[in-house]
XYZ file of C-alpha atoms in Angstrom:
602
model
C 135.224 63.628 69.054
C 138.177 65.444 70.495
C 141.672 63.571 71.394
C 143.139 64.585 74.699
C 146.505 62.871 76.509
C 148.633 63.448 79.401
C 152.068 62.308 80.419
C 153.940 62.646 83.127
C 157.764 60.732 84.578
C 161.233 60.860 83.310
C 162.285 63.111 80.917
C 160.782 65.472 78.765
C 157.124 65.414 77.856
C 156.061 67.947 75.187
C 157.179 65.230 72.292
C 155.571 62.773 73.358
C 152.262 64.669 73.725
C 152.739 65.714 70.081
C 153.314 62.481 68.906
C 150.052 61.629 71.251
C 148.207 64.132 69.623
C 149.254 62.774 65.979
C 147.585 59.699 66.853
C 145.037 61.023 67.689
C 143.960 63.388 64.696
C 140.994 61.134 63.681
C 139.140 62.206 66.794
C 139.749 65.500 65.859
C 141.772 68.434 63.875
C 140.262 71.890 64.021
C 142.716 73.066 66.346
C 145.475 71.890 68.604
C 147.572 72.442 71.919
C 149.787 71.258 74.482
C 150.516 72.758 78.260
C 153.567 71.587 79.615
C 154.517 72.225 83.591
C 158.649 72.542 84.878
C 158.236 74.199 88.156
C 158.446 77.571 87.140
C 154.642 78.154 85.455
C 152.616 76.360 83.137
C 153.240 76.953 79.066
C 150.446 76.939 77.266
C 150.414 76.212 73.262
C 147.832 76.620 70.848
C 146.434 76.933 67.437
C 143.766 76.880 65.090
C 144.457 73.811 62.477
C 146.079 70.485 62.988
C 149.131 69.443 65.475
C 151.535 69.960 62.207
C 150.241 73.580 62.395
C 151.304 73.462 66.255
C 154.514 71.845 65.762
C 155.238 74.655 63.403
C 154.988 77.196 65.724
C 156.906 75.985 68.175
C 160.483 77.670 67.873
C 161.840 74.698 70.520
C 160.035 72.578 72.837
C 158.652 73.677 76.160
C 160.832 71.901 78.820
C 159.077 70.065 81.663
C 158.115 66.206 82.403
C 154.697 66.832 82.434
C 151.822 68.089 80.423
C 148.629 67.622 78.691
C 147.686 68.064 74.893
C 144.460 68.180 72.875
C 143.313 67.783 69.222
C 139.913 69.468 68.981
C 136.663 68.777 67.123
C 134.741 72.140 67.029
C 131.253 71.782 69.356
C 130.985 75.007 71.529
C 132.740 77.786 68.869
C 134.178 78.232 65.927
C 137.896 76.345 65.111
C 139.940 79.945 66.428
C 143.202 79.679 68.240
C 141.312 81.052 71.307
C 139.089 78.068 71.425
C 141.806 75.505 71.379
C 142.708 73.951 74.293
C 144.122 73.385 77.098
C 142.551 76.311 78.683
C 143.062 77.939 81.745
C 141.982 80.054 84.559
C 142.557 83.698 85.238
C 146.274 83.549 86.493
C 147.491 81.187 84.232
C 147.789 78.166 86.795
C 145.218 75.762 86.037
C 145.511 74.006 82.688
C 142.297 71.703 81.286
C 142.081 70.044 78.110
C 138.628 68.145 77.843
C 136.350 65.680 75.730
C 132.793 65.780 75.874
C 130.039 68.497 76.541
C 129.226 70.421 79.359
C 125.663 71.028 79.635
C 125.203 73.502 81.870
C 128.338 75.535 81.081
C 125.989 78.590 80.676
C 125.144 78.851 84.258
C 128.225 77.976 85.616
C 129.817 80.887 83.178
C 127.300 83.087 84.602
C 128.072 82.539 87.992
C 131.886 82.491 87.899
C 131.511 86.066 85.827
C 129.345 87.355 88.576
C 132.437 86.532 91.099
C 135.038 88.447 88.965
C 136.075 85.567 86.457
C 136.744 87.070 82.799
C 136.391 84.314 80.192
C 138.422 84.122 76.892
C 137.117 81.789 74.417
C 133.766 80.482 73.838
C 134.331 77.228 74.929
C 132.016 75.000 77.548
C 135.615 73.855 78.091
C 137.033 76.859 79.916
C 134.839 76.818 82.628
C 136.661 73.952 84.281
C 139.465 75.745 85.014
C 137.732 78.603 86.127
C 135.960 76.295 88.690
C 139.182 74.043 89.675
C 140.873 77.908 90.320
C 138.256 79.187 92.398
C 137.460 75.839 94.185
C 141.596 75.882 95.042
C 141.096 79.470 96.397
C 138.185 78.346 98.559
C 139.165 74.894 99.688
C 143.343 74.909 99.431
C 143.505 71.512 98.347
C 143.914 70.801 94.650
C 142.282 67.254 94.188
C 139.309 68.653 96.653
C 139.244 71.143 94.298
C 139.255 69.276 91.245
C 136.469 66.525 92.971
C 134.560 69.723 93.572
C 134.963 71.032 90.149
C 134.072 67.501 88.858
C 130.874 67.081 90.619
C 129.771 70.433 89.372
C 129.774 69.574 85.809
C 126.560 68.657 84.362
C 126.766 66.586 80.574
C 129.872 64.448 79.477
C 133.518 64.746 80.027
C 137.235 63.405 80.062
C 139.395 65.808 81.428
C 143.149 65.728 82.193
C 144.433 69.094 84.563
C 147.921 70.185 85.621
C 148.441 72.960 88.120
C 151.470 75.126 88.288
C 153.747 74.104 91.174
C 152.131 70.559 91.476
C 154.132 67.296 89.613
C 150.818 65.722 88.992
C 148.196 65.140 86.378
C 144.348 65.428 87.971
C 141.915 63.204 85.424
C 138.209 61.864 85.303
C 135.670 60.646 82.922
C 131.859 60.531 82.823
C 130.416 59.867 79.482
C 133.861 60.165 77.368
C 136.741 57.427 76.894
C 139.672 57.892 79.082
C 142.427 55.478 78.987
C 145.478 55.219 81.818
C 148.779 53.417 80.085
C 151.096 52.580 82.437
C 154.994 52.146 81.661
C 157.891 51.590 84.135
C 159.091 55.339 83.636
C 156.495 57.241 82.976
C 152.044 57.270 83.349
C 149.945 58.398 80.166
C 145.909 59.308 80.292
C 144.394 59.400 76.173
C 141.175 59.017 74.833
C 142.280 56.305 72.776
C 145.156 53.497 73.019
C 147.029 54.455 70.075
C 148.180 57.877 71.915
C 150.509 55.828 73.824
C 151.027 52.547 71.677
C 154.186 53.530 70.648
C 155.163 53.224 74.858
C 153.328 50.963 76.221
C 150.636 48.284 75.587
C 149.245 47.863 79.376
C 146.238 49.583 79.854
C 143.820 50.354 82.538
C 140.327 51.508 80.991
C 138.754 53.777 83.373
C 135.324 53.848 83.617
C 132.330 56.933 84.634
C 132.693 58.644 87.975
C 136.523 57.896 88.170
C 139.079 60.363 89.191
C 142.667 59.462 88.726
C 145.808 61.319 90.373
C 148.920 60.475 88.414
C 152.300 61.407 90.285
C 155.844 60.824 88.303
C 156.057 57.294 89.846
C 152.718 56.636 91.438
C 148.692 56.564 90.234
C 145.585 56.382 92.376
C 141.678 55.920 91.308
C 139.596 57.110 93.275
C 135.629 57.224 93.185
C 134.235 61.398 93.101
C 133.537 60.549 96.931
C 137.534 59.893 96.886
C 137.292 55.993 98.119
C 139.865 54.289 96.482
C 138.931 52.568 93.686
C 140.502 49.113 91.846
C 140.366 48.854 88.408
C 142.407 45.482 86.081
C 145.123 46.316 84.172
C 145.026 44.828 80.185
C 147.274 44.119 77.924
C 146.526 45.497 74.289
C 147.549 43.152 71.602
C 147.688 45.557 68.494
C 151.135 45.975 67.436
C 152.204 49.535 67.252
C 152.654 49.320 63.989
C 149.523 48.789 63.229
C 148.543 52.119 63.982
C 151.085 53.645 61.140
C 150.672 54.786 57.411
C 153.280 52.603 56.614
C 154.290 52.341 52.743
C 150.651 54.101 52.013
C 149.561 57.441 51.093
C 146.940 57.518 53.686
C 146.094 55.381 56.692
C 142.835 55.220 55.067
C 144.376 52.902 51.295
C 146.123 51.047 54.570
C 143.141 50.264 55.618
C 141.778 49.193 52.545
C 144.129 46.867 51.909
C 144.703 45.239 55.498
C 141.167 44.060 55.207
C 141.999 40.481 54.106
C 143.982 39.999 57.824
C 141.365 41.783 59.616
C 138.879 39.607 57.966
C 140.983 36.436 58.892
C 140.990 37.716 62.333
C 137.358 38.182 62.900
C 136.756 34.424 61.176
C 139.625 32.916 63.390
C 137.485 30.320 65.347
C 133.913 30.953 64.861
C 133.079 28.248 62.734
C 132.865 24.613 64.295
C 131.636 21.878 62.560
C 129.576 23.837 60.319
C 127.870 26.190 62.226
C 128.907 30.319 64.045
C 130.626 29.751 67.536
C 131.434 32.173 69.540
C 133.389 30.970 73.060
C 132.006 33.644 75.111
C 128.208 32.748 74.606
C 126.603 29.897 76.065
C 124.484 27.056 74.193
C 121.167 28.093 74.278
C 122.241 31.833 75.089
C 119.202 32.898 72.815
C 116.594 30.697 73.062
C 114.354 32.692 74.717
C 114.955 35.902 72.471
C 111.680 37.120 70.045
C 112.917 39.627 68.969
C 116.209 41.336 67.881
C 116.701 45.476 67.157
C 119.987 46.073 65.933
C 120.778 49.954 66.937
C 123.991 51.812 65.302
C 124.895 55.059 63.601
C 126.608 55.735 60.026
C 129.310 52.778 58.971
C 128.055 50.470 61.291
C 124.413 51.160 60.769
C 124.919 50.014 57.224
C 126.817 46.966 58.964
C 123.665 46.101 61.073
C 121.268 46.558 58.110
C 123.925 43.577 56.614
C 123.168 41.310 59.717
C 119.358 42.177 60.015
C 118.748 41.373 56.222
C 120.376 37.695 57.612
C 118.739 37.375 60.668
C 115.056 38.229 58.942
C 115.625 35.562 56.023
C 116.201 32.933 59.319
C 112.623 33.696 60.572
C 113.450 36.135 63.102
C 111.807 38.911 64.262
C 114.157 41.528 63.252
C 114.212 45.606 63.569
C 117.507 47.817 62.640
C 116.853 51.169 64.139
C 119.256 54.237 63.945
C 120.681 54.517 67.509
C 119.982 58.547 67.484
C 116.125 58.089 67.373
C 116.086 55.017 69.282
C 113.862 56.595 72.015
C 110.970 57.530 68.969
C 111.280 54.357 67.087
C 112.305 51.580 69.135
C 108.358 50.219 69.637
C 107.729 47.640 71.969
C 110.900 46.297 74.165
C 110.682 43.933 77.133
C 113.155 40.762 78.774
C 112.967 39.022 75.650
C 114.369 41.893 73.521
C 117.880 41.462 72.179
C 119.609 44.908 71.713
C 122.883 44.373 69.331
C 125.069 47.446 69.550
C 126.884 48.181 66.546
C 129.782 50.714 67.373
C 133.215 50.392 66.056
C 135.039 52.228 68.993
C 132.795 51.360 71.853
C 131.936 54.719 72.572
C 129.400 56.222 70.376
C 127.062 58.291 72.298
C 124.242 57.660 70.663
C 124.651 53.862 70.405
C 124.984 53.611 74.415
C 122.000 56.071 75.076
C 120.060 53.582 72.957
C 121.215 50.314 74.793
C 120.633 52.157 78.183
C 116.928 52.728 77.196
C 116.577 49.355 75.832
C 118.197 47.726 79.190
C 115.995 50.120 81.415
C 112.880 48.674 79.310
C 113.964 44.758 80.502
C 116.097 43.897 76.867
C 119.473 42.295 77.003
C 121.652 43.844 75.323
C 124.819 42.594 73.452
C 127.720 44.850 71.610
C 129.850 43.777 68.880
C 132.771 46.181 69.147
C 136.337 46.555 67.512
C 137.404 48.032 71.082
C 138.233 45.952 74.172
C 137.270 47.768 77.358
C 135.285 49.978 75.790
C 131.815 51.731 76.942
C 130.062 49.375 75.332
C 131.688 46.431 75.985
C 132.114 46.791 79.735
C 128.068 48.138 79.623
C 126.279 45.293 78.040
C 125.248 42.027 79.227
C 127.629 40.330 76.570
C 130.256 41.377 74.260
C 131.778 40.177 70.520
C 134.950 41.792 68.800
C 135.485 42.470 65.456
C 139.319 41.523 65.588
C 139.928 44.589 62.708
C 142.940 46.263 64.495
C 143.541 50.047 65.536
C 141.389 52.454 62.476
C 142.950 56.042 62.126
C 141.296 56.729 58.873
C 138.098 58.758 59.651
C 136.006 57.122 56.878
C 135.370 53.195 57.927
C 136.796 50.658 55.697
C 138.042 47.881 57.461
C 135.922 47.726 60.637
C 132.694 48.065 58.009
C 134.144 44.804 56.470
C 134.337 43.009 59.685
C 130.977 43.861 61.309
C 129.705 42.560 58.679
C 130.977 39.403 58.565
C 131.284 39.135 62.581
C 127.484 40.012 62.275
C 126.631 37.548 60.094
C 128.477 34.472 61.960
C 126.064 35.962 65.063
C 122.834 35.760 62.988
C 123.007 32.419 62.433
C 124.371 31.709 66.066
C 120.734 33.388 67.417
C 119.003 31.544 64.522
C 120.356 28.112 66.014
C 119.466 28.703 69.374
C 115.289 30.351 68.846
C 113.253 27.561 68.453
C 111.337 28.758 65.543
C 114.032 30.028 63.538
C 116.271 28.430 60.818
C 119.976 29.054 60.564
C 120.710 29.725 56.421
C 120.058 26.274 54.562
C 123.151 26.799 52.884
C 125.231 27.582 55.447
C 128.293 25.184 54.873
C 128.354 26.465 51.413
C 128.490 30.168 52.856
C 131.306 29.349 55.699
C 132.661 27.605 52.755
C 133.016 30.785 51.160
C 133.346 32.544 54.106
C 136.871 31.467 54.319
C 138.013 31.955 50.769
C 136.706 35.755 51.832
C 140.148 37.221 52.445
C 141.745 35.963 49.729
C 138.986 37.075 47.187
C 139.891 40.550 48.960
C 143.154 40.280 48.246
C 142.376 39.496 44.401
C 139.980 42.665 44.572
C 143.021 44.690 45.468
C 145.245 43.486 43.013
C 142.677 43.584 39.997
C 140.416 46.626 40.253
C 140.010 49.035 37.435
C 138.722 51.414 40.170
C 141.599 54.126 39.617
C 140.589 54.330 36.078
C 136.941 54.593 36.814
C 137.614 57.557 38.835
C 139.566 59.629 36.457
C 136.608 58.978 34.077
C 133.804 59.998 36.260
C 135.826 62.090 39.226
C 134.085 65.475 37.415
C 131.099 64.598 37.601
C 127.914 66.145 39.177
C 126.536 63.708 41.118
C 126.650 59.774 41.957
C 123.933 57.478 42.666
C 124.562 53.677 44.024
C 121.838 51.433 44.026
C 121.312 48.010 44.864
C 119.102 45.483 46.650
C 118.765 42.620 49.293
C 122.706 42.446 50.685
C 123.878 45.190 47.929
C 121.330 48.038 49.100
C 123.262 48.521 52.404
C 126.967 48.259 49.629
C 125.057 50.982 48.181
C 125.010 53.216 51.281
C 127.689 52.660 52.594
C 129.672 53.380 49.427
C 127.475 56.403 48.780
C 128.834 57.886 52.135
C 132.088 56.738 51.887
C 131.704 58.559 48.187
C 130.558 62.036 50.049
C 132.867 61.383 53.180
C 135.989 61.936 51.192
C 134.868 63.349 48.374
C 132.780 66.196 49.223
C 130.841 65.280 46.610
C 127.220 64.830 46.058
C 126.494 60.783 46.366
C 123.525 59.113 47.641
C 122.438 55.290 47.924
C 119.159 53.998 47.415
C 117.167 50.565 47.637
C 117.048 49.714 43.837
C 113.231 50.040 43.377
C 113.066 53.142 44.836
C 115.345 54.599 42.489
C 111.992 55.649 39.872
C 110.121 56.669 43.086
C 111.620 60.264 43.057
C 115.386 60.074 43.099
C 115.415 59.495 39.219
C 114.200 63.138 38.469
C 117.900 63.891 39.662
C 119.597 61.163 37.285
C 121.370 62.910 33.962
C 124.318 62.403 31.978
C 126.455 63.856 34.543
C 125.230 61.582 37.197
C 126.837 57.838 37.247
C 124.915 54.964 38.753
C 126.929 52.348 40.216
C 124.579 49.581 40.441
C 125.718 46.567 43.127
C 124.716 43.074 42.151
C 125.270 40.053 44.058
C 124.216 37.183 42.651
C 121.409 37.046 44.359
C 117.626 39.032 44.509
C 119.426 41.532 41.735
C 115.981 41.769 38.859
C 115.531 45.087 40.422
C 119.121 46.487 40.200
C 119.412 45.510 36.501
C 116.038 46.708 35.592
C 116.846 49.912 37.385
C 120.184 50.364 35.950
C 118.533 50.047 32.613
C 116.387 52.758 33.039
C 118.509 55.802 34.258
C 120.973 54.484 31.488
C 117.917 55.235 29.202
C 117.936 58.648 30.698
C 121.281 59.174 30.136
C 123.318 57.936 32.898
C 126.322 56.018 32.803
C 126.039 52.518 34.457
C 128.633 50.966 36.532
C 127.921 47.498 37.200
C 129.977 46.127 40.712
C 129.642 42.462 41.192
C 130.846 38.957 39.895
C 131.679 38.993 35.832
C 128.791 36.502 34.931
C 125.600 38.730 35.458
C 123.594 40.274 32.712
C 124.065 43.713 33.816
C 128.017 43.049 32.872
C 126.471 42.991 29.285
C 124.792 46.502 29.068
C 126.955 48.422 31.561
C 129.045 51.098 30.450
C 131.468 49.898 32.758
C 132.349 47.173 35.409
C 134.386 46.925 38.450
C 134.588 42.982 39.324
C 134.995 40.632 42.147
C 135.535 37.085 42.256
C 132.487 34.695 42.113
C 131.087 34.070 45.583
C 128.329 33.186 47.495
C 125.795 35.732 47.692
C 126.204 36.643 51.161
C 129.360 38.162 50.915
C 129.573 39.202 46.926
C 128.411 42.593 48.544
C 131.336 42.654 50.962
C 133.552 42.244 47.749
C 131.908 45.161 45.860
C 132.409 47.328 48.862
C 136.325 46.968 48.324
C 135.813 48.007 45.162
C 133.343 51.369 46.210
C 135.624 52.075 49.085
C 138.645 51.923 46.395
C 137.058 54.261 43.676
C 136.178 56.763 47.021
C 139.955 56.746 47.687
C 140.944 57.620 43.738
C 138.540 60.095 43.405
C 138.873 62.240 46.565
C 143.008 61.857 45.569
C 141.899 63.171 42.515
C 140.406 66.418 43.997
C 142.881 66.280 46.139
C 140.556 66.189 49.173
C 142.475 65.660 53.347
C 141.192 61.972 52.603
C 142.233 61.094 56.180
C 140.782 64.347 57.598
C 137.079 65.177 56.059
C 136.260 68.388 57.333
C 133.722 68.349 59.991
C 134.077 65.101 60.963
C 136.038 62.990 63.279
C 135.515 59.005 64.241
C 134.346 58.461 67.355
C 131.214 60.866 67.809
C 131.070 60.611 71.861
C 128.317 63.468 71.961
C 124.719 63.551 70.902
């Protein structure tokens, strides 16, 4: 979804909001714009494309100490210069940049047009401003005015505002991240930490229905009913490097190849004397569950399906539902319903609709999150982190690799607690291996034959990935990284459904990558076999000593594991022949058009 940020104290502010809004481009980067306020009017400026487009249009920088800046994902029209924010009212005074979706924007259009207001864009956004104006007219006070404004809106929103003659930034969220950072000089609003990482790391996550005032050396929260309002201040522990390219190409091959210390992180201390511990849950924290529905969307839904494949082999009742038709498939819930939210920032609409349904109907619910303070983790009735780090590549990588692992340490945590249910039988064999999991990454990385794959199949005109048990969710999740980056056509499938339709499709041009694990894989090879009968290539994408080595027309290997996380492994290797491919066609691999990370509307 969009990025917005504001700063305001000592000395000038339109490079910092740049610099804001370049850490912010994988929320958004269809069009970009600052508005920066120095007493004598507010400058407004704004572009179709990304914030280098902006930059490059800016003969100097607009002077002032204050201002607000958004990088826009396209909901309400097209990516044009006149839809990019910040907008502003009639006269010029009131500048809004905003994240989220105004539902009933239509009347409220209507009604400010029948009072004279003429409209510019066509935006939800821009009747904010239009509201905060007339509101100012009617009331004379500006933060009455924006309260006012606020309370009209109907849907989701984080909105920052600066007025012309005021030294202050007017802010409030309902629905969409905002984040205050707070530095001895100067006060910064974002819709992620890494706007302002480079300034400060102490953070104050600001949660629905507040409305913050920031003045040059002061803030105030307030609730919409304007009763002040105290909310802790946290420390962020990502270094600020962490959110840079680096030596790389693309944050994404970062990414890639920081997964061996993100993986050590989300290990770190969950494994006591042989069995998942988590600190924050109790003994006995899940002994009266029956039943557990994982709900998530893309990356992390593939993630889930990883933990639920674990949980159901312990004897657990065990549903993974996509969070965006939670409310039509979700079946029975009640108080002994576990709800695990899957959602890398925290802040996925759909993923916190679906927990607030399931929590309405009696469940518990529980997130596992890479974001602390986040929606989700401040919503549900318990909370795990993935440990991965900041993620500024739009396609997952990293925080796949550590759901899945932080997932299944959790499944056999609620095994051991459920009476009826039994934790993995092999379990010190697989926390064993568990902890050899990083550095059989790092061999992945130094190994893989994954460039070379991709000049050899990079023209062709489709790719399939199949696999089953732990590899079918490998499959799909390298299948969309495949079409994320690519732009190509890639789909995943279950291995045995692969002759139920999808084979029609499967020619010489089309390239199977088939993911094996060691474990349940008679269907993969048999598969495999027979599209390469058809004509396919087969890529095989698992540990060297497997028959399907033997007939593939290729192989991209990974060291011999346990089953459990052999799939993790071939993921590397899928995520790495994404990256060569799209580099190849010479795709924005950071930047898929269309998309941005954190969807925070339906």
């Amino acid at each position: 979804m969009c990025g917005i940020i504001a700063r305001i104290g000592q000395g000038e502010a339109a490079d910092t909001l740049l610099s804001g809004l370049e850490n912010l481009e994988y929320r958004g980067y269809d069009s970009a714009g600052i508005a920066v306020q120095n007493g004598s009017g507010v400058k407004v400026h704004k572009c179709s494309g990304e914030v280098a487009d902006l930059k490059s249009t800016l003969d100097s920088r607009p002077h002032g100490n204050m201002g607000i800046g958004h990088t826009r994902w396209s909901t309400h029209g097209p990516p044009t210069d006149e839809n990019a924010h910040p907008h502003t009212d009639m006269a010029r005074n009131v500048a809004v940049v905003h994240n989220g979706v105004i539902d009933n924007y239509d009347e409220l259009r209507a009604d400010l047009q029948a009072k004279g207001h003429e409209f510019e864009s066509d935006t939800d956004t821009e009747v904010i401003p239009h509201l905060i104006a007339e509101y100012r007219e009617t009331i004379g006070d500006t933060e009455a005015a924006v309260r006012r404004a606020v309370e009209t809106l109907e849907g989701s929103y984080a909105i920052a505002a600066i007025v012309d003659g005021e030294e202050r930034v007017y802010a409030a969220r309902k629905g969409s991240p905002l984040v205050l950072g707070l530095d001895d000089e100067e006060w910064f609003l974002a819709s992620d930490v890494p706007a302002f990482l480079d300034h400060t790391e102490d953070v104050i996550y600001l949660e629905d229905g507040d409305l913050v005032v920031l003045d040059p050396d002061a803030y105030r929260i307030t609730d919409l009913a304007g009763n002040p309002v105290e909310r802790p201040v946290d420390t962020v522990d990502w270094d600020p490097e962490d959110a840079g390219k680096g030596e790389y190409d693309h944050y994404m091959l970062k990414e890639i190849h920081t997964q061996p210390t993100a993986l050590s992180n989300a290990i770190e201390g969950r494994i006591d004397d042989g069995d998942a511990a988590f600190e924050d849950l109790s003994d006995g924290a899940f002994a009266d569950v029956d039943t557990v529905q994982f709900v998530a969307c893309g990356t992390s839904y593939h993630a889930a399906m990883y933990g639920g494949q674990l949980l159901r082999t312990a004897g657990v009742r065990t549903e993974v539902l996509r969070a965006s038709e939670y409310d039509v498939t979700s079946g029975p819930v009640d108080e002994n319903t576990l709800v695990v939210a899957v959602t890398q920032s925290g802040e996925t609409a759909d993923t916190l609709d679906a927990v607030r349904e399931a929590t309405s109907r009696g469940a518990r619910s529980l997130a596992v999150t890479n974001v602390v303070g986040s929606t989700a983790a401040r919503e549900a009735d318990d909370a795990i982190y993935i440990r991965a780090g900041p993620e500024v590549g739009v396609a997952a990588t990293k925080t796949y690799s550590s759901q899945a692992v932080t997932l299944a340490l959790l499944t056999q945590r609620i095994a051991a607690d459920i009476p009826d249910a039994t934790p993995a039988a092999d379990r010190e064999a697989m926390f064993d291996a568990l902890a050899d999991l990083p550095r059989h990454v790092e061999t992945v990385l130094e190994t893989t034959d994954a460039e070379a794959l991709a000049r050899e199949y990079f023209d062709s005109e489709s790719y399939f990935f199949i696999g089953n048990g732990f590899g079918h969710s490998v499959a799909l999740e390298g299948a969309l990284k495949f079409k994320e980056i690519t732009y190509e056509h890639a789909e995943g499938f279950a291995s045995g459904e692969l002759k139920h339709g999808p084979l029609a499709l499967v020619t010489e041009e089309s390239p199977v990558f088939a993911v094996y694990t060691g474990g349940d894989d008679e269907k993969t090879k048999t598969n495999a076999i027979e599209a390469q009968s058809r004509g396919a290539p087969i890529v095989a994408v698992g540990p060297e000593d497997h028959p399907l080595v033997d007939v593939a027309d290729a192989h991209l290997s990974v060291p011999d594991t346990h089953p459990v996380w052999a799939g993790l492994l071939a993921n590397v290797q899928l995520q790495l022949l994404s990256y060569h491919a799209a580099k190849l066609l010479d795709r924005p691999i950071d930047k898929p058009r269309n998309l941005a990370k954190s969807v925070t509307v339906e």
